[in-house]
Amino acid sequence: MMFESLKKELKKRNINLSYQRLKILEYLAQNQCHPTVDQIYTDIQKSIPTLSKTTVYNTLKKLVEEGLVRVINIEDTESRYDINIEDHGHFKCENCGNIFDFSINMDSLVCNGLDNFRIFDRHVYFKGICPQCS
Amino acid sequence: MMFESLKKELKKRNINLSYQRLKILEYLAQNQCHPTVDQIYTDIQKSIPTLSKTTVYNTLKKLVEEGLVRVINIEDTESRYDINIEDHGHFKCENCGNIFDFSINMDSLVCNGLDNFRIFDRHVYFKGICPQCS
DNA sequence: TATTAAATTGTAATAATTACAAACTTGTAA
DNA sequence: TTACAAGTTTGTAATTATTACAATTTAATA
Ligand SMILES: [Mn+2]
Ligand SMILES: [Mn+2]
Ligand SMILES: [Zn+2]
Ligand SMILES: [Zn+2]
């Protein structure tokens, strides 16, 4: 199970796995549709009625800082979260709002003007209309 | 001057060029550092003291809808605006916060999983540390 | 000029995120 | 086990970016 490796990553970084954090990670692993904070909060709240939205924010912030989760900012209105940190692109359908993954070969991208820039993070996203909405 | 072509574009789309809109376009042309709404508003207010921030929002919204200006959402905290609508990438320095342009060849990017997706917009951005901050 | 439409303005409302302090939980060492 | 410190969660308040809206002003048209 992929959770074992996640747990190891957490331990390595001295983040202990509270019940809330476990549930948030489980949720992200099971819902790789790039959910918003609100979706994560609302859904997990069903099983943890005392959950605070602040905890969701705190946990996600920590996971992002540690590089275990990635934020997707395509619209200014909503941050989305992705537990898949492999290089891949995102396609946002302007009709249904869904964000789809697609595979990219980042090394194939020819770019100039970045000599002496230290790159930590690469993002590619497209916008348009998905097949279902076409 | 590039403004003549911009004016034509506006006329073509039945957007008339008010004084406020002219000043906002001029500002974007002269400040291609990807300014925020607040920067645009604060600077132009010096020459138009009655300017309303709502007007800045309205104008930018319209210009983006018409494809004359592009929004950059790298951080969830700030939308930035770019009058350069040519294909190019953005590099955000995590230290100084500046956003740098770099050239890309979008056609060189190998990607899979987008059959039957209609693509309107392609964005590429990197994050890291710029040479000055290194 | 008179009428209509478009644009601007200021204020109020909305919504996402962060700050903060109190309460609770966990880990550790005597 | 107990006691203390450190870490975590929670709820509320504050902050901030953006949008809604109605009144006023300006521009376009006949
Ligand atoms: Mn993804
Ligand atoms: Mn640019
Ligand atoms: Zn769709
Ligand atoms: Zn820098």
Short mmCIF file of N, CA and C and ligand atoms in Angstrom, two decimals, chain A residues 91-98 100 128-134, ligand 3:
data_model
loop_
_atom_site.label_atom_id
_atom_site.label_comp_id
_atom_site.label_asym_id
_atom_site.label_seq_id
_atom_site.Cartn_x
_atom_site.Cartn_y
_atom_site.Cartn_z
N PHE A 91 -5.39 19.89 -17.14
CA PHE A 91 -6.31 20.51 -18.09
C PHE A 91 -7.58 20.88 -17.35
N LYS A 92 -7.91 22.16 -17.35
CA LYS A 92 -9.16 22.58 -16.70
C LYS A 92 -10.24 22.86 -17.73
N CYS A 93 -11.35 22.13 -17.61
CA CYS A 93 -12.48 22.35 -18.52
C CYS A 93 -13.23 23.60 -18.06
N GLU A 94 -13.40 24.54 -19.00
CA GLU A 94 -14.04 25.80 -18.64
C GLU A 94 -15.54 25.64 -18.52
N ASN A 95 -16.05 24.47 -18.93
CA ASN A 95 -17.49 24.25 -18.81
C ASN A 95 -17.83 23.55 -17.50
N CYS A 96 -17.29 22.36 -17.29
CA CYS A 96 -17.67 21.58 -16.10
C CYS A 96 -16.75 21.87 -14.91
N GLY A 97 -15.64 22.50 -15.16
CA GLY A 97 -14.75 22.86 -14.05
C GLY A 97 -13.81 21.75 -13.62
N ASN A 98 -13.99 20.55 -14.15
CA ASN A 98 -13.10 19.45 -13.76
C ASN A 98 -11.67 19.70 -14.22
N PHE A 100 -8.34 17.67 -15.32
CA PHE A 100 -7.88 16.37 -15.78
C PHE A 100 -6.35 16.35 -15.79
N GLY A 128 -9.63 24.76 -21.59
CA GLY A 128 -10.43 24.53 -22.78
C GLY A 128 -11.69 23.78 -22.44
N ILE A 129 -12.10 22.91 -23.34
CA ILE A 129 -13.34 22.15 -23.14
C ILE A 129 -13.02 20.66 -23.23
N CYS A 130 -13.49 19.91 -22.26
CA CYS A 130 -13.21 18.47 -22.22
C CYS A 130 -14.13 17.72 -23.18
N PRO A 131 -13.78 16.47 -23.51
CA PRO A 131 -14.58 15.72 -24.49
C PRO A 131 -16.05 15.58 -24.08
N GLN A 132 -16.30 15.30 -22.80
CA GLN A 132 -17.69 15.15 -22.35
C GLN A 132 -18.51 16.42 -22.61
N CYS A 133 -17.89 17.57 -22.45
CA CYS A 133 -18.61 18.84 -22.60
C CYS A 133 -18.66 19.32 -24.06
N SER A 134 -17.91 18.67 -24.92
CA SER A 134 -17.85 19.14 -26.31
C SER A 134 -19.17 18.87 -27.07
ZN ZN E 3 -16.04 19.54 -19.12
#
